[in-house]
Every structure is written in C-alpha cells, then in structure tokens.
Short mmCIF file of C-alpha atoms and ligand atoms in Angstrom, two decimals:
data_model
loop_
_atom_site.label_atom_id
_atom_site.label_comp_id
_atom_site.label_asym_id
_atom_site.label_seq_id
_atom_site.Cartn_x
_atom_site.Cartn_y
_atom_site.Cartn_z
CA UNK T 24 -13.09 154.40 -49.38
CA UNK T 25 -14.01 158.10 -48.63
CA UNK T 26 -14.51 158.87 -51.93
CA UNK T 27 -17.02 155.90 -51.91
CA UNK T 28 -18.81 157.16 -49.05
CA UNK T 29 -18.74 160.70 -50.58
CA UNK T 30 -20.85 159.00 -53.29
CA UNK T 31 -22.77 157.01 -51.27
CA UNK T 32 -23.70 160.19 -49.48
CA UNK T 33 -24.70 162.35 -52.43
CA UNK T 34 -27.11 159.51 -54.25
CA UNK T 35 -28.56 158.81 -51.02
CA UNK T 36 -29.79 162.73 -50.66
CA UNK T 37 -30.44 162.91 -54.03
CA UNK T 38 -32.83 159.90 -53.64
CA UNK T 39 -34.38 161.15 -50.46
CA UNK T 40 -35.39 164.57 -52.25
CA UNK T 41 -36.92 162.67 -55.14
CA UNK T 42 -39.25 160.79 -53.20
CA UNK T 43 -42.85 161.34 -53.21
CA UNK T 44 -44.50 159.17 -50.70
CA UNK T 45 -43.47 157.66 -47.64
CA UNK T 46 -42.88 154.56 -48.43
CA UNK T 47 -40.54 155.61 -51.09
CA UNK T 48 -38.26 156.85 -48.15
CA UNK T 49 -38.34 153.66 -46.36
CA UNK T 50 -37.35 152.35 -49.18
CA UNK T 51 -34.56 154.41 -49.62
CA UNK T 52 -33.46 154.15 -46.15
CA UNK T 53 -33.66 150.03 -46.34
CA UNK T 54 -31.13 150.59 -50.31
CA UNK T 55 -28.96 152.35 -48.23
CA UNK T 56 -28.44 151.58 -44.44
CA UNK T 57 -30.33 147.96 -43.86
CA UNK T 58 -28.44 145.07 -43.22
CA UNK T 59 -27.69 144.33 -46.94
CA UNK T 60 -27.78 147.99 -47.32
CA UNK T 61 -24.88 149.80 -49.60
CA UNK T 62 -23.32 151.43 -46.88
CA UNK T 63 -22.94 147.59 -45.04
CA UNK T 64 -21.20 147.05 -48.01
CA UNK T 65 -18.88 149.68 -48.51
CA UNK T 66 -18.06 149.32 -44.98
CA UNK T 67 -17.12 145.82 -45.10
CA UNK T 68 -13.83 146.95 -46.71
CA UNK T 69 -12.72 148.57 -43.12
CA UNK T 70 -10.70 145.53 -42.38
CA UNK T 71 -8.14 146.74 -45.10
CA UNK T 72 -7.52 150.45 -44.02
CA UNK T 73 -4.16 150.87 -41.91
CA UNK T 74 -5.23 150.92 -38.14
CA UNK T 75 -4.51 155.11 -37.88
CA UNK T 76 -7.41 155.38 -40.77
CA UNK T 77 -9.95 152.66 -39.56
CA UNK T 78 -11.64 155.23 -36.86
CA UNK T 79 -11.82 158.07 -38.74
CA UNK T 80 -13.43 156.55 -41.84
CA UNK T 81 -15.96 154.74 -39.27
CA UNK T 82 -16.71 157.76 -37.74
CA UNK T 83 -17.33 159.80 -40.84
CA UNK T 84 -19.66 156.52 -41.95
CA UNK T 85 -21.43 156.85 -38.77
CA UNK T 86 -21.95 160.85 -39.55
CA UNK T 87 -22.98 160.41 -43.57
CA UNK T 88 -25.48 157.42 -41.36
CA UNK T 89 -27.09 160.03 -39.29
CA UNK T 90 -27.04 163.00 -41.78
CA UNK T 91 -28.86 160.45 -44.12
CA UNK T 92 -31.48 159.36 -40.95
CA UNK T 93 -32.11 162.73 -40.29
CA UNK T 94 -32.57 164.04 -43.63
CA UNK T 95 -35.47 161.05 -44.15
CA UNK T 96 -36.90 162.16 -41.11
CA UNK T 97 -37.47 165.82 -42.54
CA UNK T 98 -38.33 164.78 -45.81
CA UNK T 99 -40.90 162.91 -43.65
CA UNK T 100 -42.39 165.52 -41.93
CA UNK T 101 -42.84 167.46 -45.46
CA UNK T 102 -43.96 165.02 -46.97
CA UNK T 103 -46.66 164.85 -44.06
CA UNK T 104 -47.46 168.36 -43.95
CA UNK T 105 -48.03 168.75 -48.29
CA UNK T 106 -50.69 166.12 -47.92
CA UNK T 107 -52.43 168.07 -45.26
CA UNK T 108 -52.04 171.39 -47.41
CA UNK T 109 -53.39 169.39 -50.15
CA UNK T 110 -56.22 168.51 -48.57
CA UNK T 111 -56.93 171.86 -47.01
CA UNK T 112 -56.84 173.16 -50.67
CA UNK T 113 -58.88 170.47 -52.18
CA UNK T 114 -61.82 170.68 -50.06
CA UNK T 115 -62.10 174.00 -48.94
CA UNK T 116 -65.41 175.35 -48.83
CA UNK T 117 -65.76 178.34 -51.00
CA UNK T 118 -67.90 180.71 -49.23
CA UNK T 119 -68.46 183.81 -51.77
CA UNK T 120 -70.61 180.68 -53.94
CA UNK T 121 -74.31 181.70 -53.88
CA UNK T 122 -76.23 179.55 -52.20
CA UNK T 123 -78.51 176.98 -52.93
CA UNK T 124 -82.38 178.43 -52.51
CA UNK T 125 -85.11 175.85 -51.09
CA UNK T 126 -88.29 176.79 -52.22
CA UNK T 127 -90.42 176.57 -48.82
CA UNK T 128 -93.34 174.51 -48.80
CA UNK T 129 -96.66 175.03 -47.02
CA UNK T 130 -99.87 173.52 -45.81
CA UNK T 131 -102.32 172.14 -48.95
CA UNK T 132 -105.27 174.13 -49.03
CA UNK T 133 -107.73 171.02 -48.44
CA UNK T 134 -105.51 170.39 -45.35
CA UNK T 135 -105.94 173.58 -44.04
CA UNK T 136 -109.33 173.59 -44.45
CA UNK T 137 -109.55 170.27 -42.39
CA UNK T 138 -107.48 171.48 -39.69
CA UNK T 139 -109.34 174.55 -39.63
CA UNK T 140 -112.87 172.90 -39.00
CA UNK T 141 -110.96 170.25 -36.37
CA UNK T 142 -109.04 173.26 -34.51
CA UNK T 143 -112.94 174.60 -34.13
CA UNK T 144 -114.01 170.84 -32.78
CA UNK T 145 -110.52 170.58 -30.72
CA UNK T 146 -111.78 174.30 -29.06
CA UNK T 147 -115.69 172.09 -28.00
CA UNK T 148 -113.31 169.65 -26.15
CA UNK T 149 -113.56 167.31 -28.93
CA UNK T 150 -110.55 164.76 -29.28
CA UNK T 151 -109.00 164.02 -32.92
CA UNK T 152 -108.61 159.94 -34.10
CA UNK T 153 -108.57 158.54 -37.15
CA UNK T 154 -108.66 154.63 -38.69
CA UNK T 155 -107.73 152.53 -41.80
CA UNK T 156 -108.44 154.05 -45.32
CA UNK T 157 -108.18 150.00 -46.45
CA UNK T 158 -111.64 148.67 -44.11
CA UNK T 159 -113.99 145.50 -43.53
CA UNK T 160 -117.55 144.91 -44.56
CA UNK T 161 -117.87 145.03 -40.34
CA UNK T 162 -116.78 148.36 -39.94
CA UNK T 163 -117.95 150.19 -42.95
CA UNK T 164 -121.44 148.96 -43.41
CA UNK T 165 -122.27 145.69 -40.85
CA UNK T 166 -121.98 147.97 -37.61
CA UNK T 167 -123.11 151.12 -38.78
CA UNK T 168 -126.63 149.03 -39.59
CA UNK T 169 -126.50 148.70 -43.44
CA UNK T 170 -128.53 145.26 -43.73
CA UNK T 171 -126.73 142.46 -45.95
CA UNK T 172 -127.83 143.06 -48.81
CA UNK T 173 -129.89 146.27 -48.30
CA UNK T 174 -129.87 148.71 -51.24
CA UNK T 175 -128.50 151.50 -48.88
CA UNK T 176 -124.64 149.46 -49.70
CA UNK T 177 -125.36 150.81 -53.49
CA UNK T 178 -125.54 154.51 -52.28
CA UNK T 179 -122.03 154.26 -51.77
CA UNK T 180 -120.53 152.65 -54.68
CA UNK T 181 -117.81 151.05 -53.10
CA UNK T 182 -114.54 150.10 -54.07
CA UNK T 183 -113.48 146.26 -53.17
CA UNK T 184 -109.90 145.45 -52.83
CA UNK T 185 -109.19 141.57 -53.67
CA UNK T 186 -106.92 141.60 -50.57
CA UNK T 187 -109.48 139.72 -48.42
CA UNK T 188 -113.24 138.45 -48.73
CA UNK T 189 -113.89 142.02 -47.19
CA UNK T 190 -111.58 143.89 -47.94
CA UNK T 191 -112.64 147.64 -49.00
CA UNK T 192 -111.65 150.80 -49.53
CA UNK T 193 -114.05 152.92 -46.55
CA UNK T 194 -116.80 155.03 -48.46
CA UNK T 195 -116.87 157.61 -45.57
CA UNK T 196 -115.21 158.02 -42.06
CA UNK T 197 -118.23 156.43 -40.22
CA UNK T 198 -116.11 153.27 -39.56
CA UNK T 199 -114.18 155.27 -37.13
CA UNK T 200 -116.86 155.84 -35.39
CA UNK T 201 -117.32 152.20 -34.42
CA UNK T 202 -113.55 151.38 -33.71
CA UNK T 203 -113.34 154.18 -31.30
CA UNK T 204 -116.83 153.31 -29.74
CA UNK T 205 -115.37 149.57 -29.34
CA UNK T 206 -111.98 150.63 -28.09
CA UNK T 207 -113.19 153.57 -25.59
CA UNK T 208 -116.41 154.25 -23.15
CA UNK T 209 -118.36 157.35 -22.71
CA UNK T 210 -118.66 159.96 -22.56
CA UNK T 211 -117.05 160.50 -25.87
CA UNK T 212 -116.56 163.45 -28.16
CA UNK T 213 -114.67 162.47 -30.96
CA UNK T 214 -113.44 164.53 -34.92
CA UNK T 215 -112.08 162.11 -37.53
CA UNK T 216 -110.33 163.44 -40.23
CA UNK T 217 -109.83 161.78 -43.21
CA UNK T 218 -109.39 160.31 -47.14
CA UNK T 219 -112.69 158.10 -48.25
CA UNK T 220 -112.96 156.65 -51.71
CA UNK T 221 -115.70 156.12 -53.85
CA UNK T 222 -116.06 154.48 -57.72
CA UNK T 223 -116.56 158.00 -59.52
CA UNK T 224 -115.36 159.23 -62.63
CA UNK T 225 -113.85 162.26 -61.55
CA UNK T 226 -114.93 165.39 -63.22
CA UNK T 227 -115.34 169.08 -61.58
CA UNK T 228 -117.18 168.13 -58.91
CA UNK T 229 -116.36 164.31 -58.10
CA UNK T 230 -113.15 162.45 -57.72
CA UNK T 231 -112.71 158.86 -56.29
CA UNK T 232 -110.71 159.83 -53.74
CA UNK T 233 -112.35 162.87 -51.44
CA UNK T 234 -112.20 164.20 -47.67
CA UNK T 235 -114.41 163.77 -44.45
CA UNK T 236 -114.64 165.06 -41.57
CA UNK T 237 -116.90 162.77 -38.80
CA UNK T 238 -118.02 163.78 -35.46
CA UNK T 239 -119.80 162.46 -33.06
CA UNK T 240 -120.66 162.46 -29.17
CA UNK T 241 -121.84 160.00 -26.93
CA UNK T 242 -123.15 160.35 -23.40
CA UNK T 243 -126.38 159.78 -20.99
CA UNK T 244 -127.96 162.72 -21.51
CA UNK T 245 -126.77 163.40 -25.36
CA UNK T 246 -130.48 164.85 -27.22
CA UNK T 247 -130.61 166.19 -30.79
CA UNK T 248 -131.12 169.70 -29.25
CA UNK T 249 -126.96 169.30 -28.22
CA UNK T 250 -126.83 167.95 -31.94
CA UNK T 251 -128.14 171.04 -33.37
CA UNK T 252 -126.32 173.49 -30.90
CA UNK T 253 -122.69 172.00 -31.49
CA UNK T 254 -123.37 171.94 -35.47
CA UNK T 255 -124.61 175.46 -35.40
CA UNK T 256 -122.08 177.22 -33.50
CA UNK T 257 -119.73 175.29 -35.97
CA UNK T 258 -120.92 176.55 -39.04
CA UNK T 259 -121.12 179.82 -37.63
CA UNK T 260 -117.44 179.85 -36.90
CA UNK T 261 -116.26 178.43 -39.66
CA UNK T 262 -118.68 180.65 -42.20
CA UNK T 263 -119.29 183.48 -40.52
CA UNK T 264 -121.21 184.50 -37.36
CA UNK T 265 -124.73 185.34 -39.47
CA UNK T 266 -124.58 182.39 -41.24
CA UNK T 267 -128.10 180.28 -42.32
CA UNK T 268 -128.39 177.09 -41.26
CA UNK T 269 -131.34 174.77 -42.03
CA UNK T 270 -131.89 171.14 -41.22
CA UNK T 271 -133.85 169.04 -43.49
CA UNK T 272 -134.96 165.51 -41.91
CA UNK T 273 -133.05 162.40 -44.43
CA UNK T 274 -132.09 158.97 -43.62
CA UNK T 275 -128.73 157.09 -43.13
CA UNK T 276 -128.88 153.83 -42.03
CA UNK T 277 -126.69 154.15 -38.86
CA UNK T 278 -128.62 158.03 -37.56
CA UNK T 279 -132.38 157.84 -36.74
CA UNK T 280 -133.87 160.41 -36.61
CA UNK T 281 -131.28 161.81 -39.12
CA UNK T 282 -131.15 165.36 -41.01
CA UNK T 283 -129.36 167.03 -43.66
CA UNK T 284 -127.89 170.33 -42.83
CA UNK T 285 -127.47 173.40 -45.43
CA UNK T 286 -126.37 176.37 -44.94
CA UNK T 287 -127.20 179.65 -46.67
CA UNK T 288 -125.64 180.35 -49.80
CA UNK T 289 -122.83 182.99 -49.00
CA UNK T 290 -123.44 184.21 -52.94
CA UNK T 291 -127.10 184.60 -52.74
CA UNK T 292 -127.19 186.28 -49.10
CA UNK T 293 -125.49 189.21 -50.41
CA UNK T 294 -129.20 190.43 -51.99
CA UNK T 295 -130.53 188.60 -49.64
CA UNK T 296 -132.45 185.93 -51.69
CA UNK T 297 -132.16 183.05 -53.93
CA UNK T 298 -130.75 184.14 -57.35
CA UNK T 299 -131.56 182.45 -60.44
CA UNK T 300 -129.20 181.03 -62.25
CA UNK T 301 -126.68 181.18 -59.46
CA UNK T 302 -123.69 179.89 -59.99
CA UNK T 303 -122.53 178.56 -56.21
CA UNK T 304 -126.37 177.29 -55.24
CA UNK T 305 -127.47 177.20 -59.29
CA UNK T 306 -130.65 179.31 -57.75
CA UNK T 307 -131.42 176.80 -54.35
CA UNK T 308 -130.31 180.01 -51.95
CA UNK T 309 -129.02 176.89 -49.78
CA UNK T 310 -125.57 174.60 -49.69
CA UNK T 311 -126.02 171.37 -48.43
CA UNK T 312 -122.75 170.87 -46.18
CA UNK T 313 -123.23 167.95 -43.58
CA UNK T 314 -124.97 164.53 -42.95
CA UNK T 315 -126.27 164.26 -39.16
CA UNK T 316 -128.49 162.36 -36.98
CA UNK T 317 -128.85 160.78 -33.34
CA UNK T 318 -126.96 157.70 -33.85
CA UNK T 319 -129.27 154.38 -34.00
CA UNK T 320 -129.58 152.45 -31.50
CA UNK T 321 -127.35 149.16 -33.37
CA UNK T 322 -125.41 150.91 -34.06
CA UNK T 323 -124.61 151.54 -29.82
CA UNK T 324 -125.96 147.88 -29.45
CA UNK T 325 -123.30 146.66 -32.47
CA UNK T 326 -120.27 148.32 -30.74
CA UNK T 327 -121.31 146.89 -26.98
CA UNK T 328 -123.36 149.99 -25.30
CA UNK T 329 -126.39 149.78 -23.90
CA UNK T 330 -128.89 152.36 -25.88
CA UNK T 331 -131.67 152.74 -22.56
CA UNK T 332 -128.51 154.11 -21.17
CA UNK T 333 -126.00 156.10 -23.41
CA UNK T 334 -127.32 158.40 -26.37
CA UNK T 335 -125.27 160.45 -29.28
CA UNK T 336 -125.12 162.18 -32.06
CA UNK T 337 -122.79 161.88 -35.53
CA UNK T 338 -121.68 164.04 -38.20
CA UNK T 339 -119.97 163.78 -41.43
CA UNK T 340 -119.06 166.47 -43.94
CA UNK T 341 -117.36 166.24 -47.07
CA UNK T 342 -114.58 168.78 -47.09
CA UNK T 343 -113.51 168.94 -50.51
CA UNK T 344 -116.36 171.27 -51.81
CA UNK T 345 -116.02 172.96 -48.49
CA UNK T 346 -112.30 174.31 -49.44
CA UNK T 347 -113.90 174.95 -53.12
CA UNK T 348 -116.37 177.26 -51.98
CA UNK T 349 -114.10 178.55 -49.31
CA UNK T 350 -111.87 179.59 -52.32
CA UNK T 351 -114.51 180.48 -54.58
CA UNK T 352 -113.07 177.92 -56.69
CA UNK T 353 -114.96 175.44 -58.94
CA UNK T 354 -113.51 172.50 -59.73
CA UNK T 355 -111.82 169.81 -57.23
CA UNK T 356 -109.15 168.28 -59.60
CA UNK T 357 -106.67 171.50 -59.05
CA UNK T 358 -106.98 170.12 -55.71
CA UNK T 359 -105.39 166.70 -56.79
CA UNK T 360 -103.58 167.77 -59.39
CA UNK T 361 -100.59 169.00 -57.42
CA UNK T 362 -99.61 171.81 -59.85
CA UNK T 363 -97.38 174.10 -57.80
CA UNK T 364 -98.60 177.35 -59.69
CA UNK T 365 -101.86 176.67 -58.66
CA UNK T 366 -100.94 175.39 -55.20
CA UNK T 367 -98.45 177.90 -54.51
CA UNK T 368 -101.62 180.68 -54.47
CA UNK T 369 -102.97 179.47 -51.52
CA UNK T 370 -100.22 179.80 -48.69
CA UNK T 371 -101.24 179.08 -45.32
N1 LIG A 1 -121.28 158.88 -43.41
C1 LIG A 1 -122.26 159.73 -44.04
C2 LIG A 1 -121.88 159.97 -45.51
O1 LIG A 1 -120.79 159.65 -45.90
C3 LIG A 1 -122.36 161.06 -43.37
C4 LIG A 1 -122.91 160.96 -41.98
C5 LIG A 1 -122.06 160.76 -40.92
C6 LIG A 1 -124.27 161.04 -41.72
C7 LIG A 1 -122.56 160.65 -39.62
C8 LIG A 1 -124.78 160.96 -40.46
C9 LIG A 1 -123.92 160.76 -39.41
O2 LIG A 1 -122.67 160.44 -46.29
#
C-alpha cells in the first residue's frame, strides 16, 4: 500500500507540472483527492493493514494529501503570474516607435476673410446671427418687397428645392434680415455671415454656391449719412486706410434709396489712374464691392415695425471675389476645389 501511494504521489506531481490552465489543476486535484478520487480508493484498502501499520500509512496519506494541495496551490499562483507576464509582454507600448505626424489644419482662406470683415463689424458693436441656407418664398423675396411675380425674382436665378411649395435655396443673406427683425426689436445692429446659392455655371468668376456677408442697423434716428459712415470706415479697415470709396445710386427691391458701393482699384491706384487693359478693374479704376440702401419701408412694415418711427440701413457683400482680390488670385474654383497644395498656401 505504500508503494501505491508512492505512485500515486509521483503521477499526481507529474500531472500538476504538466498543466497549463487552471482548470486543468482542478481537474487534477478532483482525479486524485475527490470523493471518487484515486487516493479514496487506494485508501479504502486500510481496513486490511495490521492495526500497528493502519496510522502510519494514514498519516503518510494525509502528508502525500497536503504535499499534493499545496503543490496545486503554487502551480496556481504561477500559473497566475505567466498570464500577467504575458500580457505585460504582449501589449507593451514600444516607445523608441516614431510617431504618428498629424498634419495641422487651419482656417480656409474664404473663412478668414469672412471673419476678418465680421471681427471689423463685431469692433462697431455689431452682433453676429445667421439663418437657414434651405428658405421660403416669405423670407427670401415676399418680405424683403419682391412683388409676386415682379421681374426683380429673375435677377436672382433661384434654385427651388421640391421639398415644399416654397421651398428654396436663399439667393443672398437678406432673409436674415427679416427673421432677426421678426424675432428681436430695435435698436438693432446685426452681421450675417453666410453660404447663398444661385443657378450658375461655375466658371472663374461664378459658382452656384458663393459667400455673403449682410449688415444692417435699425433705430429712430438711423439716416443714410450713418449708412455711409459705418460702410466707409469699413472698407477703410479692411483695404487700407486711403482707400476710394464711391457710391453709385441702384435699386433693390427691399433698400430705397439704395446705392452701389465701389471702391478704388488697389491695381490702378498705384499710378494713380485707371489703366487700360487692367487686369483687376479691366480699365474701370473702380471695384464694385457692396449692395446698400436705407431699408424700405415694407420691408419694416412686413416684419411688424412701424416705419414713421424706426429707420435703417442694410448691406450685403459678396465675399468670394473679396478673398480673390485679397489674394491677388483670379479664379474662385481653387476656392471650392479643396486641393490641399493650393489651400495649404494660405495659412491663417
Ligand atoms: N441682397 C443683395 C444682393 O444679394 C445685397 C444687398 C443687401 C443690397 C442689403 C442692399 C441691402 O445682391
């Protein structure tokens, strides 16, 4: 019977040290000291040993028990601390790898050139708000005085959307200038940045998708002399302190009176005259930059003001062909082409 044990001993270590996972060893332990276990068995056969041999072959089957426990309880622990080795190995970061470069983006030249003439509005005290690119017949023509039907709604060559009766793509950021007036009272002084659309073949100079800027300001005591003032000292700033400016009287349906503005052309000034054949103002000597006039008085009647009381004035500027000139550039599709070799010239 002690040479059984012996053997019992030895396969059970043997087994212990081949195992690989930990439920291997429970499985080892449960083969050889569970209930129906093979040392149970062996130790069923006490009842025949002579009553001087019975203890000492129970206690030596009690010590192979706890030599057997205790060795499953370090193979355990090793088996325990491998897998955490393992995984310590496995995933280490390896910090001498070079590291992955981001290449850094920056502002789009268009938008810079937008928040450069807003930051100059922002510095008057003017507040920034903008509206739907997707508008109504309402907003973009009804309010702003366009009569049904009136020819003026050709000038703009809108794009419908099948969305809705009305639905429309806005021609220009006037329609802003009625939501705010019906959401807010004066005094107001208002820049609206943002994307218009138009049905244009797009070429070097037109695309059907381009940039306004609105402004406007509304008040009691609002005259066209504040209109001329604020539009001045902005195209001074944003051109340059000796900068021409010249308003020419126009019409828009929702200004009256209304006037173009133009400012000298930066090309010609250098001789001081127009140039023929020049290639900026092809030989005018003048840039026409902005659409203004004293806003008409439906326009204040259409959005719930009373005109005998409150006046203003309104603004809009394309700023495409201001950020081409800006650049000395000539054609707008780099600007919508997205072509990072191009872009990547004009950081902010
Ligand atoms: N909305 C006009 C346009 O797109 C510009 C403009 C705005 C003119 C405000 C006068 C007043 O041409």
């Amino acid at each position: 019977m002690r040479a059984e044990l012996a053997g019992l001993r030895e396969q059970a270590l043997t087994d212990i040290a081949a195992c690989q996972a930990e439920t291997e060893l429970e499985a080892v332990r449960v083969r050889y000291l569970g209930k129906k276990g093979s040392l149970n068995a062996i130790l069923r056969g006490l009842g025949g040993l002579s009553a001087e041999e019975r203890p000492a072959v129970g206690a030596l089957a009690n010590d192979i028990k706890d030599e057997i426990l205790a060795r499953i309880a370090e193979k355990a622990s090793e088996l325990a601390s491998d897998g955490l080795r393992r995984s310590l190995a496995e995933e280490r970061t390896d910090v001498t790898l070079p590291g992955r470069a981001r290449p850094r983006g920056h502002t789009h030249p268009l938008r810079a050139v937008e928040q450069e003439i807003v930051g100059i509005f922002v510095a008057m005290g003017f507040s920034v708000a903008e509206g739907p690119e997707i508008e109504d017949d309402f907003h973009n023509f009804g309010a702003l005085n366009f009569p049904p039907d009136h020819p003026a709604r050709d000038t703009q060559d809108t794009l419908f959307l099948t969305l809705a009766d009305d639905a429309l793509l806005r021609t220009h950021t006037s329609p802003v200038q009625i939501r705010v007036m019906r959401s807010q009272r004066p005094p107001l002084r208002v820049i609206v940045p943002g994307a218009c659309y138009r049905r244009d073949e797009p070429d070097a100079t037109h695309s059907p998708m381009f940039h306004q800027v609105e402004g406007f300001m509304v008040d009691e005591q609002v005259t066209f002399a504040d209109l001329k003032g604020v539009l001045v000292h902005f195209l001074r700033r944003l051109f340059g302190p000796e900068t021409g400016v010249r308003f020419r009287p126009s019409f828009f349906p929702f200004t009256e009176p209304s006037a173009e503005v133009d400012i000298a052309c930066s090309a010609c000034a250098v001789t001081g005259r127009p140039t023929p054949g020049c290639r900026v103002c092809r030989g005018k000597g003048w840039l026409e930059v902005l659409g203004s006039g004293m806003i008409h008085p439906n326009v204040l009647r259409a959005v719930g003001y009373d005109p005998e009381v409150v006046r203003g004035f309104a603004f809009g500027m394309g700023i495409d062909r201001l950020a081409l000139l800006r650049h000395d550039l000539d054609d707008l599709r780099l600007f919508f082409e997205n072509d990072l070799r191009f872009l990547g010239q004009y950081p902010s």
